[in-house]
Coordinates of C-alpha atoms in Angstrom, one line a residue:
M1 CA 0.1 -0.1 0.0
S2 CA 1.4 3.4 -0.9
R3 CA 2.0 6.2 1.6
N4 CA -0.9 8.3 -0.2
S5 CA -3.3 5.4 0.3
D6 CA -2.4 5.1 4.1
Q7 CA -3.1 8.9 4.4
T8 CA -6.3 8.5 2.7
D9 CA -7.3 5.7 4.9
V10 CA -6.6 7.9 7.9
V11 CA -8.7 10.8 6.5
F12 CA -11.6 8.6 6.0
M13 CA -11.2 6.6 9.2
R14 CA -11.5 10.0 11.0
E15 CA -14.9 10.7 9.4
A16 CA -15.9 7.2 10.3
L17 CA -15.0 8.1 14.0
R18 CA -17.1 11.1 13.9
L19 CA -20.0 9.0 12.8
A20 CA -19.2 6.6 15.7
E21 CA -19.3 9.5 18.0
Q22 CA -22.8 10.3 16.8
A23 CA -23.9 6.8 17.6
S24 CA -22.4 7.0 21.2
A25 CA -24.5 10.3 21.6
L26 CA -27.6 8.5 21.2
G27 CA -26.6 5.8 23.7
E28 CA -25.9 3.2 20.7
V29 CA -22.6 1.2 20.5
P30 CA -20.2 3.6 18.8
V31 CA -19.5 2.2 15.4
G32 CA -19.3 4.3 12.4
A33 CA -18.9 3.5 8.6
L34 CA -18.6 5.1 5.2
L35 CA -18.5 3.7 1.8
V36 CA -16.1 5.4 -0.6
R37 CA -15.8 5.3 -4.4
N38 CA -13.1 7.1 -6.4
G39 CA -12.4 9.3 -3.3
Q40 CA -15.9 10.2 -2.8
V41 CA -18.2 9.2 0.1
I42 CA -21.5 7.5 -1.3
G43 CA -22.7 5.9 1.9
R44 CA -22.6 6.9 5.7
G45 CA -23.7 5.1 8.7
F46 CA -23.5 4.6 12.4
N47 CA -25.1 2.1 14.7
Q48 CA -28.8 2.5 15.4
P49 CA -30.4 -0.9 16.1
V50 CA -31.6 0.3 19.6
S51 CA -33.1 3.6 18.6
S52 CA -34.6 2.1 15.2
H53 CA -35.8 -1.1 16.7
D54 CA -33.9 -2.8 13.9
P55 CA -31.4 -5.5 14.6
T56 CA -29.7 -5.0 11.2
A57 CA -29.1 -1.2 11.8
H58 CA -25.4 -1.6 12.1
A59 CA -23.2 1.1 10.8
E60 CA -22.0 -0.9 7.7
I61 CA -25.5 -2.0 6.8
R62 CA -26.7 1.5 6.9
A63 CA -23.8 2.8 4.8
L64 CA -24.3 0.0 2.3
R65 CA -28.0 0.8 2.0
E66 CA -27.4 4.5 1.5
A67 CA -24.7 3.9 -1.2
G68 CA -27.2 1.5 -2.9
Q69 CA -29.7 4.2 -3.1
V70 CA -27.0 6.7 -4.4
V71 CA -25.7 4.6 -7.3
A72 CA -29.0 2.9 -7.9
N73 CA -27.5 -0.4 -7.6
Y74 CA -27.2 -3.1 -5.0
R75 CA -23.8 -4.1 -6.3
L76 CA -21.1 -1.7 -5.1
P77 CA -17.9 -2.8 -6.8
D78 CA -14.7 -0.5 -6.8
T79 CA -15.6 0.7 -3.4
T80 CA -13.7 0.7 0.1
L81 CA -15.7 0.4 3.3
Y82 CA -14.2 2.2 6.3
V83 CA -15.5 1.1 9.6
T84 CA -14.3 1.8 13.1
I85 CA -14.7 -1.8 14.4
E86 CA -14.0 -5.0 12.7
P87 CA -17.4 -6.0 10.9
C88 CA -19.6 -8.9 12.4
T89 CA -20.8 -12.0 10.3
M90 CA -24.0 -10.3 9.3
C91 CA -22.1 -7.2 7.9
L92 CA -19.5 -9.3 6.4
G93 CA -22.3 -11.2 4.4
A94 CA -23.7 -8.0 3.2
I95 CA -20.4 -6.6 2.1
I96 CA -19.7 -9.7 0.2
H97 CA -23.0 -9.6 -1.7
A98 CA -22.5 -5.9 -2.4
R99 CA -19.2 -6.7 -4.0
V100 CA -17.2 -4.1 -1.9
E101 CA -13.6 -4.3 -3.0
R102 CA -11.9 -3.5 0.2
I103 CA -12.7 -3.2 3.8
V104 CA -10.5 -1.0 6.2
F105 CA -11.3 -1.2 9.7
G106 CA -9.9 0.4 12.9
A107 CA -10.0 -2.0 15.9
P108 CA -10.7 -5.8 16.1
E109 CA -13.8 -7.1 17.7
P110 CA -12.5 -10.0 19.7
R111 CA -15.9 -11.7 20.3
Y112 CA -18.0 -11.1 17.1
G113 CA -15.5 -9.9 14.6
A114 CA -15.7 -11.9 11.3
L115 CA -12.3 -11.0 9.7
V116 CA -9.4 -11.4 11.8
S117 CA -11.0 -12.2 15.2
G118 CA -13.6 -14.7 16.2
Q119 CA -14.8 -16.2 13.0
K120 CA -12.2 -15.5 10.4
L121 CA -14.7 -16.3 7.8
L122 CA -12.6 -15.1 4.6
E123 CA -9.9 -17.8 5.5
N124 CA -11.7 -20.9 4.6
A125 CA -14.9 -19.9 3.2
P126 CA -15.7 -20.6 -0.5
F127 CA -17.1 -17.1 -1.2
N128 CA -17.5 -15.9 -4.8
H129 CA -16.1 -12.5 -3.8
L130 CA -13.3 -11.8 -1.4
P131 CA -12.7 -8.2 -0.3
A132 CA -9.2 -7.1 0.7
V133 CA -8.9 -6.3 4.2
Q134 CA -6.7 -3.8 6.1
G135 CA -7.0 -3.4 9.8
G136 CA -5.5 -1.3 12.5
V137 CA -6.2 2.2 10.8
L138 CA -6.5 4.5 13.9
E139 CA -6.9 1.3 16.0
N140 CA -6.2 3.0 19.5
E141 CA -8.8 5.7 18.8
C142 CA -11.5 3.4 17.6
A143 CA -10.9 1.0 20.6
S144 CA -10.7 3.8 23.1
L145 CA -14.1 5.2 22.0
M146 CA -15.6 1.6 22.5
K147 CA -13.9 1.2 26.0
Q148 CA -15.0 4.7 27.0
F149 CA -18.6 3.9 26.0
F150 CA -18.8 0.6 27.9
A151 CA -17.1 2.1 30.9
R152 CA -19.8 4.7 31.0
K153 CA -22.6 2.2 30.5
R154 CA -21.2 0.0 33.5
K155 CA -20.9 3.0 35.7
Q156 CA -24.6 4.1 34.8
A157 CA -25.7 0.6 35.6
A158 CA -23.9 0.7 39.0
Q159 CA -25.4 3.9 39.9
A160 CA -28.9 2.7 39.0
Q161 CA -28.3 -0.3 41.1
Q162 CA -27.4 2.0 44.1
Q163 CA -30.5 4.0 43.9

């Protein structure tokens, strides 16, 4: 990967982090995602399953849905998905079906991650499309946002028990 590509990844991951902060402000798990084609953002999303009462309203799915509407196609070739946390199995399935070319994520998700943690689905699965994967972009910032969110949730739960 070229130096220019590394810098581009950081710029887009910072935008994904801003989306994750929006999720956090709503009390949602702070994950943000955006889909980019030819240097242009064509889809954005942040986690909203709780507020939307929709178990599929993950950041990645929301970004894919928006991009599909923008380009009027469910196939999204020649795109890169930037997401703050490693995608889960559901999201990876949608990414594969959409033919996303590349996934760039910030921090691994040890329990539910489908790429390099947990499932490692791309290693042995006979998929008809395999996106390239780049992890660890702004990993500390992405992981820190998650840790702060869950620490705050634990503190709120403890305070509620004391009352």
